[in-house]
PDB file of C-alpha atoms and ligand atoms in Angstrom:
ATOM      1  CA  MET A   1      16.856 281.377 131.615  1.00 64.00           C
ATOM      2  CA  PRO A   2      18.385 278.094 130.441  1.00 70.00           C
ATOM      3  CA  GLU A   3      22.071 277.587 131.139  1.00 76.00           C
ATOM      4  CA  LEU A   4      24.528 276.223 128.611  1.00 82.00           C
ATOM      5  CA  PRO A   5      24.360 272.534 129.604  1.00 80.00           C
ATOM      6  CA  GLU A   6      20.595 272.526 129.125  1.00 78.00           C
ATOM      7  CA  VAL A   7      20.954 274.198 125.738  1.00 83.00           C
ATOM      8  CA  GLU A   8      23.534 271.578 124.776  1.00 85.00           C
ATOM      9  CA  VAL A   9      21.130 268.811 125.822  1.00 81.00           C
ATOM     10  CA  VAL A  10      18.517 270.337 123.531  1.00 84.00           C
ATOM     11  CA  ARG A  11      21.049 270.717 120.708  1.00 88.00           C
ATOM     12  CA  ARG A  12      21.934 267.047 120.952  1.00 85.00           C
ATOM     13  CA  GLY A  13      18.276 266.124 120.982  1.00 84.00           C
ATOM     14  CA  LEU A  14      17.631 268.224 117.885  1.00 90.00           C
ATOM     15  CA  ALA A  15      20.691 266.714 116.182  1.00 90.00           C
ATOM     16  CA  ARG A  16      19.223 263.297 116.769  1.00 88.00           C
ATOM     17  CA  HIS A  17      15.572 264.006 116.006  1.00 91.00           C
ATOM     18  CA  VAL A  18      15.319 266.710 113.333  1.00 94.00           C
ATOM     19  CA  VAL A  19      18.598 266.711 111.373  1.00 96.00           C
ATOM     20  CA  ASP A  20      18.321 265.153 107.899  1.00 97.00           C
ATOM     21  CA  ARG A  21      14.556 265.701 107.859  1.00 97.00           C
ATOM     22  CA  THR A  22      12.739 267.817 105.297  1.00 98.00           C
ATOM     23  CA  ILE A  23      10.237 270.472 106.350  1.00 98.00           C
ATOM     24  CA  ALA A  24       6.787 270.158 104.791  1.00 98.00           C
ATOM     25  CA  HIS A  25       4.814 272.836 106.557  1.00 97.00           C
ATOM     26  CA  VAL A  26       5.199 275.580 109.172  1.00 98.00           C
ATOM     27  CA  ASP A  27       2.447 277.099 111.333  1.00 96.00           C
ATOM     28  CA  VAL A  28       3.168 280.401 113.013  1.00 96.00           C
ATOM     29  CA  ALA A  29       0.603 280.595 115.796  1.00 94.00           C
ATOM     30  CA  HIS A  30       1.763 283.870 117.308  1.00 93.00           C
ATOM     31  CA  PRO A  31       3.391 286.771 115.409  1.00 93.00           C
ATOM     32  CA  ARG A  32       5.577 287.747 118.369  1.00 93.00           C
ATOM     33  CA  ALA A  33       7.474 284.470 118.052  1.00 94.00           C
ATOM     34  CA  VAL A  34       8.768 285.523 114.608  1.00 95.00           C
ATOM     35  CA  ARG A  35       9.224 289.238 115.286  1.00 94.00           C
ATOM     36  CA  ARG A  36      12.997 288.921 114.833  1.00 94.00           C
ATOM     37  CA  HIS A  37      12.322 287.638 111.313  1.00 95.00           C
ATOM     38  CA  ILE A  38      11.767 291.093 109.922  1.00 93.00           C
ATOM     39  CA  GLU A  39      10.164 289.932 106.663  1.00 94.00           C
ATOM     40  CA  GLY A  40       7.308 288.458 108.721  1.00 94.00           C
ATOM     41  CA  GLY A  41       5.707 285.131 109.509  1.00 94.00           C
ATOM     42  CA  ASP A  42       4.638 284.223 105.970  1.00 96.00           C
ATOM     43  CA  ASP A  43       8.174 284.747 104.710  1.00 96.00           C
ATOM     44  CA  PHE A  44       9.557 282.755 107.644  1.00 97.00           C
ATOM     45  CA  ALA A  45       7.350 279.791 106.783  1.00 97.00           C
ATOM     46  CA  ALA A  46       8.009 280.061 103.044  1.00 95.00           C
ATOM     47  CA  ARG A  47      11.764 279.979 103.576  1.00 95.00           C
ATOM     48  CA  LEU A  48      11.555 276.729 105.526  1.00 96.00           C
ATOM     49  CA  VAL A  49       9.155 274.676 103.436  1.00 96.00           C
ATOM     50  CA  GLY A  50      10.991 272.121 101.288  1.00 96.00           C
ATOM     51  CA  ARG A  51      14.295 272.651 103.076  1.00 96.00           C
ATOM     52  CA  THR A  52      16.205 269.895 104.843  1.00 97.00           C
ATOM     53  CA  ILE A  53      17.792 270.560 108.230  1.00 97.00           C
ATOM     54  CA  THR A  54      21.470 269.657 107.888  1.00 96.00           C
ATOM     55  CA  ALA A  55      22.898 270.398 111.343  1.00 95.00           C
ATOM     56  CA  ALA A  56      21.995 271.545 114.854  1.00 94.00           C
ATOM     57  CA  ARG A  57      24.659 273.902 116.184  1.00 93.00           C
ATOM     58  CA  ARG A  58      25.278 276.037 119.217  1.00 91.00           C
ATOM     59  CA  ARG A  59      27.513 278.844 120.386  1.00 89.00           C
ATOM     60  CA  GLY A  60      27.151 279.774 124.026  1.00 85.00           C
ATOM     61  CA  LYS A  61      23.435 279.645 124.721  1.00 83.00           C
ATOM     62  CA  TYR A  62      22.444 280.318 121.095  1.00 88.00           C
ATOM     63  CA  LEU A  63      21.139 277.429 119.073  1.00 92.00           C
ATOM     64  CA  TRP A  64      20.522 277.187 115.338  1.00 96.00           C
ATOM     65  CA  LEU A  65      19.474 274.721 112.672  1.00 97.00           C
ATOM     66  CA  GLU A  66      21.347 274.894 109.378  1.00 96.00           C
ATOM     67  CA  LEU A  67      19.348 274.421 106.191  1.00 96.00           C
ATOM     68  CA  ASP A  68      20.324 272.807 102.908  1.00 94.00           C
ATOM     69  CA  GLY A  69      20.424 274.655  99.626  1.00 84.00           C
ATOM     70  CA  GLU A  70      22.495 277.438  98.143  1.00 74.00           C
ATOM     71  CA  GLY A  71      21.395 280.126 100.561  1.00 73.00           C
ATOM     72  CA  ALA A  72      23.696 279.131 103.462  1.00 87.00           C
ATOM     73  CA  ASP A  73      21.163 280.138 106.053  1.00 93.00           C
ATOM     74  CA  ALA A  74      19.886 278.863 109.351  1.00 96.00           C
ATOM     75  CA  VAL A  75      16.977 279.020 111.773  1.00 97.00           C
ATOM     76  CA  LEU A  76      18.163 280.790 114.914  1.00 96.00           C
ATOM     77  CA  ALA A  77      16.365 280.002 118.162  1.00 93.00           C
ATOM     78  CA  HIS A  78      16.128 282.691 120.818  1.00 87.00           C
ATOM     79  CA  LEU A  79      14.990 280.830 123.905  1.00 82.00           C
ATOM     80  CA  GLY A  80      14.520 283.971 125.977  1.00 77.00           C
ATOM     81  CA  MET A  81      13.224 283.366 129.473  1.00 75.00           C
ATOM     82  CA  SER A  82      10.841 280.519 128.801  1.00 77.00           C
ATOM     83  CA  GLY A  83      11.307 279.259 125.246  1.00 83.00           C
ATOM     84  CA  GLN A  84      11.272 275.519 124.673  1.00 85.00           C
ATOM     85  CA  MET A  85      12.112 273.439 121.638  1.00 88.00           C
ATOM     86  CA  LEU A  86      10.000 270.324 121.819  1.00 87.00           C
ATOM     87  CA  VAL A  87       9.867 267.262 119.620  1.00 88.00           C
ATOM     88  CA  ALA A  88       6.352 265.871 119.818  1.00 87.00           C
ATOM     89  CA  ALA A  89       4.365 263.155 118.102  1.00 88.00           C
ATOM     90  CA  PRO A  90       1.982 264.689 115.519  1.00 91.00           C
ATOM     91  CA  GLY A  91      -1.142 263.626 117.401  1.00 90.00           C
ATOM     92  CA  ARG A  92      -0.071 265.060 120.704  1.00 89.00           C
ATOM     93  CA  PRO A  93      -2.394 267.866 121.863  1.00 92.00           C
ATOM     94  CA  ASP A  94      -1.025 271.360 121.334  1.00 93.00           C
ATOM     95  CA  GLU A  95       0.741 272.953 124.241  1.00 90.00           C
ATOM     96  CA  LYS A  96      -1.057 275.960 125.692  1.00 91.00           C
ATOM     97  CA  HIS A  97       1.757 278.273 124.646  1.00 92.00           C
ATOM     98  CA  LEU A  98       2.573 276.688 121.271  1.00 94.00           C
ATOM     99  CA  ARG A  99       3.964 279.483 119.052  1.00 95.00           C
ATOM    100  CA  ILE A 100       5.464 277.713 116.030  1.00 96.00           C
ATOM    101  CA  ARG A 101       4.929 274.214 114.661  1.00 97.00           C
ATOM    102  CA  VAL A 102       7.281 272.646 112.111  1.00 97.00           C
ATOM    103  CA  VAL A 103       5.808 269.620 110.315  1.00 98.00           C
ATOM    104  CA  PHE A 104       8.108 267.253 108.451  1.00 98.00           C
ATOM    105  CA  ALA A 105       7.584 265.510 105.139  1.00 98.00           C
ATOM    106  CA  ASP A 106       8.141 262.104 106.733  1.00 97.00           C
ATOM    107  CA  GLU A 107       5.091 262.684 108.955  1.00 95.00           C
ATOM    108  CA  GLY A 108       7.221 261.861 111.999  1.00 94.00           C
ATOM    109  CA  PRO A 109       7.522 263.879 115.203  1.00 92.00           C
ATOM    110  CA  GLU A 110       6.961 267.636 114.884  1.00 94.00           C
ATOM    111  CA  LEU A 111       9.263 270.345 116.122  1.00 94.00           C
ATOM    112  CA  ARG A 112       7.336 272.755 118.340  1.00 93.00           C
ATOM    113  CA  PHE A 113       8.460 276.077 119.722  1.00 93.00           C
ATOM    114  CA  VAL A 114       6.587 276.734 122.941  1.00 90.00           C
ATOM    115  CA  ASP A 115       7.065 279.929 124.905  1.00 89.00           C
ATOM    116  CA  GLN A 116       4.905 281.072 127.776  1.00 85.00           C
ATOM    117  CA  ARG A 117       6.292 284.589 128.019  1.00 83.00           C
ATOM    118  CA  THR A 118       6.970 285.112 124.307  1.00 80.00           C
ATOM    119  CA  PHE A 119      10.350 286.770 124.817  1.00 86.00           C
ATOM    120  CA  GLY A 120      11.894 284.113 122.600  1.00 88.00           C
ATOM    121  CA  GLY A 121      11.323 283.186 118.975  1.00 92.00           C
ATOM    122  CA  LEU A 122      12.695 281.796 115.742  1.00 96.00           C
ATOM    123  CA  SER A 123      14.123 283.650 112.759  1.00 96.00           C
ATOM    124  CA  VAL A 124      16.015 282.795 109.566  1.00 96.00           C
ATOM    125  CA  HIS A 125      19.391 284.454 108.955  1.00 95.00           C
ATOM    126  CA  PRO A 126      22.256 284.098 106.505  1.00 93.00           C
ATOM    127  CA  LEU A 127      25.398 282.478 107.881  1.00 93.00           C
ATOM    128  CA  ALA A 128      28.274 284.920 108.279  1.00 89.00           C
ATOM    129  CA  PRO A 129      31.982 284.439 109.056  1.00 86.00           C
ATOM    130  CA  ALA A 130      32.540 284.839 112.800  1.00 81.00           C
ATOM    131  CA  ALA A 131      35.452 286.581 114.506  1.00 71.00           C
ATOM    132  CA  GLY A 132      36.611 283.364 116.166  1.00 70.00           C
ATOM    133  CA  GLY A 133      36.215 281.314 112.981  1.00 75.00           C
ATOM    134  CA  GLY A 134      33.338 279.327 111.540  1.00 80.00           C
ATOM    135  CA  LEU A 135      30.023 280.401 110.049  1.00 88.00           C
ATOM    136  CA  LEU A 136      27.361 281.723 112.409  1.00 91.00           C
ATOM    137  CA  PRO A 137      23.941 283.320 111.973  1.00 94.00           C
ATOM    138  CA  ALA A 138      24.703 287.016 111.560  1.00 89.00           C
ATOM    139  CA  PRO A 139      23.015 288.206 114.808  1.00 89.00           C
ATOM    140  CA  VAL A 140      25.257 285.991 116.953  1.00 89.00           C
ATOM    141  CA  ALA A 141      28.504 286.216 114.967  1.00 86.00           C
ATOM    142  CA  HIS A 142      30.034 288.358 117.744  1.00 84.00           C
ATOM    143  CA  ILE A 143      29.421 285.805 120.502  1.00 86.00           C
ATOM    144  CA  ALA A 144      32.640 284.384 121.926  1.00 88.00           C
ATOM    145  CA  ARG A 145      33.293 280.665 122.056  1.00 90.00           C
ATOM    146  CA  ASP A 146      32.236 278.876 125.232  1.00 90.00           C
ATOM    147  CA  PRO A 147      34.458 276.707 127.439  1.00 89.00           C
ATOM    148  CA  MET A 148      32.844 273.518 126.104  1.00 86.00           C
ATOM    149  CA  ASP A 149      33.639 274.411 122.488  1.00 86.00           C
ATOM    150  CA  PRO A 150      36.445 272.194 121.087  1.00 85.00           C
ATOM    151  CA  ALA A 151      38.008 275.309 119.513  1.00 88.00           C
ATOM    152  CA  PHE A 152      37.830 277.349 122.729  1.00 91.00           C
ATOM    153  CA  SER A 153      41.189 278.983 123.562  1.00 93.00           C
ATOM    154  CA  LEU A 154      41.740 279.261 127.297  1.00 95.00           C
ATOM    155  CA  ASP A 155      44.663 281.643 126.857  1.00 95.00           C
ATOM    156  CA  ASP A 156      42.735 283.953 124.526  1.00 93.00           C
ATOM    157  CA  ALA A 157      39.761 284.065 126.873  1.00 95.00           C
ATOM    158  CA  VAL A 158      41.965 284.773 129.902  1.00 96.00           C
ATOM    159  CA  ALA A 159      43.710 287.558 127.979  1.00 96.00           C
ATOM    160  CA  ALA A 160      40.345 289.037 126.949  1.00 94.00           C
ATOM    161  CA  ILE A 161      39.121 289.011 130.550  1.00 96.00           C
ATOM    162  CA  ARG A 162      42.321 290.603 131.854  1.00 95.00           C
ATOM    163  CA  ARG A 163      42.013 293.402 129.286  1.00 94.00           C
ATOM    164  CA  ARG A 164      38.631 294.358 130.716  1.00 92.00           C
ATOM    165  CA  ARG A 165      38.223 297.029 133.370  1.00 93.00           C
ATOM    166  CA  THR A 166      35.443 295.485 135.350  1.00 95.00           C
ATOM    167  CA  GLU A 167      34.670 292.953 138.046  1.00 96.00           C
ATOM    168  CA  LEU A 168      35.438 289.306 137.373  1.00 97.00           C
ATOM    169  CA  LYS A 169      31.876 288.008 137.572  1.00 97.00           C
ATOM    170  CA  ARG A 170      30.618 290.713 135.202  1.00 96.00           C
ATOM    171  CA  ALA A 171      33.333 289.734 132.707  1.00 96.00           C
ATOM    172  CA  LEU A 172      32.331 286.074 132.991  1.00 96.00           C
ATOM    173  CA  LEU A 173      28.702 286.905 132.260  1.00 93.00           C
ATOM    174  CA  ASP A 174      28.958 289.406 129.417  1.00 87.00           C
ATOM    175  CA  GLN A 175      29.484 286.872 126.545  1.00 85.00           C
ATOM    176  CA  THR A 176      32.235 288.781 124.720  1.00 85.00           C
ATOM    177  CA  ALA A 177      35.363 287.303 126.352  1.00 90.00           C
ATOM    178  CA  VAL A 178      33.762 283.925 126.949  1.00 93.00           C
ATOM    179  CA  SER A 179      30.197 282.828 126.297  1.00 90.00           C
ATOM    180  CA  GLY A 180      27.731 280.452 127.852  1.00 87.00           C
ATOM    181  CA  ILE A 181      28.426 281.208 131.510  1.00 90.00           C
ATOM    182  CA  GLY A 182      25.271 282.226 133.370  1.00 87.00           C
ATOM    183  CA  ASN A 183      24.741 283.189 136.990  1.00 89.00           C
ATOM    184  CA  ILE A 184      24.710 279.626 138.322  1.00 88.00           C
ATOM    185  CA  TYR A 185      27.891 278.457 136.633  1.00 89.00           C
ATOM    186  CA  ALA A 186      29.686 281.731 137.323  1.00 95.00           C
ATOM    187  CA  ASP A 187      29.096 281.294 141.059  1.00 95.00           C
ATOM    188  CA  GLU A 188      30.142 277.647 140.968  1.00 94.00           C
ATOM    189  CA  ALA A 189      33.291 278.399 138.941  1.00 96.00           C
ATOM    190  CA  LEU A 190      34.262 281.273 141.256  1.00 98.00           C
ATOM    191  CA  TRP A 191      33.778 279.036 144.290  1.00 98.00           C
ATOM    192  CA  ARG A 192      35.958 276.290 142.805  1.00 97.00           C
ATOM    193  CA  ALA A 193      38.658 278.818 141.897  1.00 98.00           C
ATOM    194  CA  LYS A 194      38.381 280.463 145.343  1.00 98.00           C
ATOM    195  CA  LEU A 195      37.841 283.889 143.825  1.00 98.00           C
ATOM    196  CA  HIS A 196      35.277 286.541 144.739  1.00 97.00           C
ATOM    197  CA  GLY A 197      33.257 287.822 141.785  1.00 97.00           C
ATOM    198  CA  ALA A 198      34.012 291.444 142.658  1.00 96.00           C
ATOM    199  CA  ARG A 199      37.734 291.022 142.038  1.00 96.00           C
ATOM    200  CA  PRO A 200      38.974 293.571 139.487  1.00 96.00           C
ATOM    201  CA  THR A 201      39.824 291.853 136.204  1.00 96.00           C
ATOM    202  CA  GLU A 202      42.882 294.010 135.598  1.00 93.00           C
ATOM    203  CA  LYS A 203      44.493 292.599 138.749  1.00 94.00           C
ATOM    204  CA  LEU A 204      43.638 289.001 137.973  1.00 96.00           C
ATOM    205  CA  THR A 205      46.692 286.802 137.396  1.00 96.00           C
ATOM    206  CA  ARG A 206      46.822 284.502 134.384  1.00 96.00           C
ATOM    207  CA  ALA A 207      46.750 281.529 136.742  1.00 97.00           C
ATOM    208  CA  GLN A 208      43.588 282.826 138.412  1.00 97.00           C
ATOM    209  CA  GLY A 209      41.976 283.462 135.051  1.00 97.00           C
ATOM    210  CA  ARG A 210      42.832 279.953 133.887  1.00 97.00           C
ATOM    211  CA  ALA A 211      41.562 278.503 137.164  1.00 97.00           C
ATOM    212  CA  VAL A 212      38.142 280.134 136.962  1.00 97.00           C
ATOM    213  CA  LEU A 213      37.584 279.280 133.281  1.00 96.00           C
ATOM    214  CA  THR A 214      38.795 275.709 133.762  1.00 96.00           C
ATOM    215  CA  ALA A 215      36.405 275.415 136.692  1.00 96.00           C
ATOM    216  CA  ALA A 216      33.562 276.751 134.553  1.00 93.00           C
ATOM    217  CA  ALA A 217      34.238 274.106 131.909  1.00 92.00           C
ATOM    218  CA  GLU A 218      34.403 271.375 134.547  1.00 91.00           C
ATOM    219  CA  VAL A 219      31.177 272.316 136.250  1.00 88.00           C
ATOM    220  CA  MET A 220      29.351 272.522 132.921  1.00 86.00           C
ATOM    221  CA  ASP A 221      30.781 269.151 131.831  1.00 86.00           C
ATOM    222  CA  GLU A 222      29.575 267.615 135.069  1.00 84.00           C
ATOM    223  CA  ALA A 223      26.134 269.135 134.686  1.00 79.00           C
ATOM    224  CA  LEU A 224      25.919 267.779 131.165  1.00 79.00           C
ATOM    225  CA  ALA A 225      27.029 264.316 132.271  1.00 76.00           C
ATOM    226  CA  GLN A 226      24.555 264.252 135.147  1.00 70.00           C
ATOM    227  CA  GLY A 227      21.744 266.104 133.455  1.00 59.00           C
ATOM    228  CA  GLY A 228      19.054 263.510 133.284  1.00 42.00           C
ATOM    229  CA  THR A 229      17.086 265.515 130.765  1.00 43.00           C
ATOM    230  CA  SER A 230      16.087 263.080 128.072  1.00 42.00           C
ATOM    231  CA  PHE A 231      15.069 263.737 124.531  1.00 43.00           C
ATOM    232  CA  ASP A 232      14.042 260.110 124.284  1.00 40.00           C
ATOM    233  CA  ALA A 233      10.689 261.049 125.739  1.00 38.00           C
ATOM    234  CA  LEU A 234      10.270 263.250 122.639  1.00 37.00           C
ATOM    235  CA  TYR A 235       9.249 266.021 124.961  1.00 39.00           C
ATOM    236  CA  VAL A 236      11.859 268.198 126.543  1.00 45.00           C
ATOM    237  CA  ASN A 237      11.591 271.322 128.584  1.00 44.00           C
ATOM    238  CA  VAL A 238      14.673 273.450 127.995  1.00 42.00           C
ATOM    239  CA  ASN A 239      14.167 275.108 131.347  1.00 39.00           C
ATOM    240  CA  GLY A 240      13.455 271.888 133.178  1.00 39.00           C
ATOM    241  CA  ALA A 241      15.758 271.199 136.074  1.00 39.00           C
ATOM    242  CA  SER A 242      18.452 268.787 134.996  1.00 42.00           C
ATOM    243  CA  GLY A 243      18.545 267.297 138.461  1.00 43.00           C
ATOM    244  CA  TYR A 244      22.086 268.557 138.758  1.00 47.00           C
ATOM    245  CA  PHE A 245      21.095 271.819 140.353  1.00 50.00           C
ATOM    246  CA  ASP A 246      19.665 270.330 143.504  1.00 52.00           C
ATOM    247  CA  ARG A 247      22.337 267.741 144.083  1.00 57.00           C
ATOM    248  CA  SER A 248      25.675 269.151 143.189  1.00 77.00           C
ATOM    249  CA  LEU A 249      25.846 272.892 143.645  1.00 87.00           C
ATOM    250  CA  ALA A 250      28.440 274.022 146.166  1.00 92.00           C
ATOM    251  CA  ALA A 251      27.598 277.721 146.329  1.00 94.00           C
ATOM    252  CA  TYR A 252      24.714 278.819 144.092  1.00 91.00           C
ATOM    253  CA  GLY A 253      21.423 278.895 145.988  1.00 90.00           C
ATOM    254  CA  GLN A 254      23.114 277.546 149.123  1.00 93.00           C
ATOM    255  CA  ALA A 255      22.818 280.606 151.394  1.00 95.00           C
ATOM    256  CA  ASP A 256      23.532 279.772 155.042  1.00 96.00           C
ATOM    257  CA  ARG A 257      24.442 276.168 154.250  1.00 96.00           C
ATOM    258  CA  PRO A 258      28.001 275.068 155.051  1.00 97.00           C
ATOM    259  CA  CYS A 259      30.666 275.535 152.383  1.00 97.00           C
ATOM    260  CA  PRO A 260      31.517 271.973 151.243  1.00 96.00           C
ATOM    261  CA  ARG A 261      35.226 272.849 151.538  1.00 97.00           C
ATOM    262  CA  CYS A 262      35.512 274.681 154.842  1.00 97.00           C
ATOM    263  CA  GLY A 263      32.118 274.586 156.555  1.00 97.00           C
ATOM    264  CA  THR A 264      31.638 278.356 156.703  1.00 98.00           C
ATOM    265  CA  PRO A 265      28.027 279.331 155.912  1.00 98.00           C
ATOM    266  CA  ILE A 266      27.662 280.407 152.271  1.00 97.00           C
ATOM    267  CA  ARG A 267      26.866 284.103 151.907  1.00 97.00           C
ATOM    268  CA  ARG A 268      24.349 285.682 149.589  1.00 97.00           C
ATOM    269  CA  GLU A 269      24.977 289.127 148.106  1.00 96.00           C
ATOM    270  CA  SER A 270      22.869 291.120 145.691  1.00 93.00           C
ATOM    271  CA  PHE A 271      24.323 291.368 142.199  1.00 91.00           C
ATOM    272  CA  MET A 272      22.775 293.038 139.120  1.00 88.00           C
ATOM    273  CA  ASN A 273      19.207 292.532 140.418  1.00 87.00           C
ATOM    274  CA  ARG A 274      20.003 288.928 141.181  1.00 89.00           C
ATOM    275  CA  SER A 275      22.054 287.148 143.834  1.00 93.00           C
ATOM    276  CA  SER A 276      25.605 285.958 144.114  1.00 96.00           C
ATOM    277  CA  PHE A 277      26.553 283.114 146.412  1.00 97.00           C
ATOM    278  CA  SER A 278      30.061 282.602 147.735  1.00 97.00           C
ATOM    279  CA  CYS A 279      32.043 281.380 150.726  1.00 98.00           C
ATOM    280  CA  PRO A 280      33.194 284.273 152.931  1.00 97.00           C
ATOM    281  CA  ARG A 281      36.300 282.324 153.941  1.00 98.00           C
ATOM    282  CA  CYS A 282      37.363 280.655 150.670  1.00 97.00           C
ATOM    283  CA  GLN A 283      36.416 283.670 148.553  1.00 98.00           C
ATOM    284  CA  PRO A 284      37.339 286.809 150.484  1.00 96.00           C
ATOM    285  CA  ARG A 285      35.913 290.010 149.093  1.00 94.00           C
ATOM    286  CA  PRO A 286      38.607 292.177 147.479  1.00 92.00           C
ATOM    287  CA  ARG A 287      39.606 295.368 149.236  1.00 83.00           C
ATOM    288  CA  SER A 288      37.810 298.358 147.836  1.00 70.00           C
ATOM    289  CA  ARG A 289      39.511 299.598 144.664  1.00 53.00           C
TER     290      ARG A 289
HETATM  291 ZN1   ZN B 301      34.697 277.775 152.160  1.00 57.11          ZN
END
């Protein structure tokens, strides 16, 4: 599952390579990739042909391409587990798992949606007013702003988390108080804020809430700055390691390695069918509730 910095890298690449270009033709190679477009693949293609892409936008890990015209609609990308948005020269051989090809009128690089596991896909939706402001594709209008969003309100997000009756890491991951934080960045933010993910949100202080969300924004900013993923190659794997993961993670994936702050071996605990990584000394587990 791509994390927010990777999705932002792809958004920037799309902004540079497909915005202001007019769609000439769309091939839907696999019906599953357009299953969220309930009117079907032919309708999906027909809605895109002749339209110009006017913007590439993102909220949390959701990405969409706005289209010109009176309809105020957009192509929403669900990346799922393995979805990739690639920009590829027209002559380049098709990828094995190519699902959708968008050909442009300028005969320049194509936009290809490639998805090995076919959990992802593309669909066209009207833009709808979102709770936090702005116009979003209707299916994602409920998604909270992420910490990298210029309009993100730290105080509102902290208040929303403290209203929850859950564990802190669950609140960070559930996309309604704050979006875009996945397992990796949750563990890194909790480590920086010296908080265990099992801490009850209702007992979290405002300062602790601000600390963990500020840390999340910092770690994602750093990943974005260091992420060597390049759209210049005209071929980008959304799920490709940014290089950041191996070099700079303090806690995530670091089981039994020394905590960079105190030297205590990082602990691994099971969490929602995955793993959580934390420092037993810097991030003491809360007493049972
Ligand atoms: Zn430590």
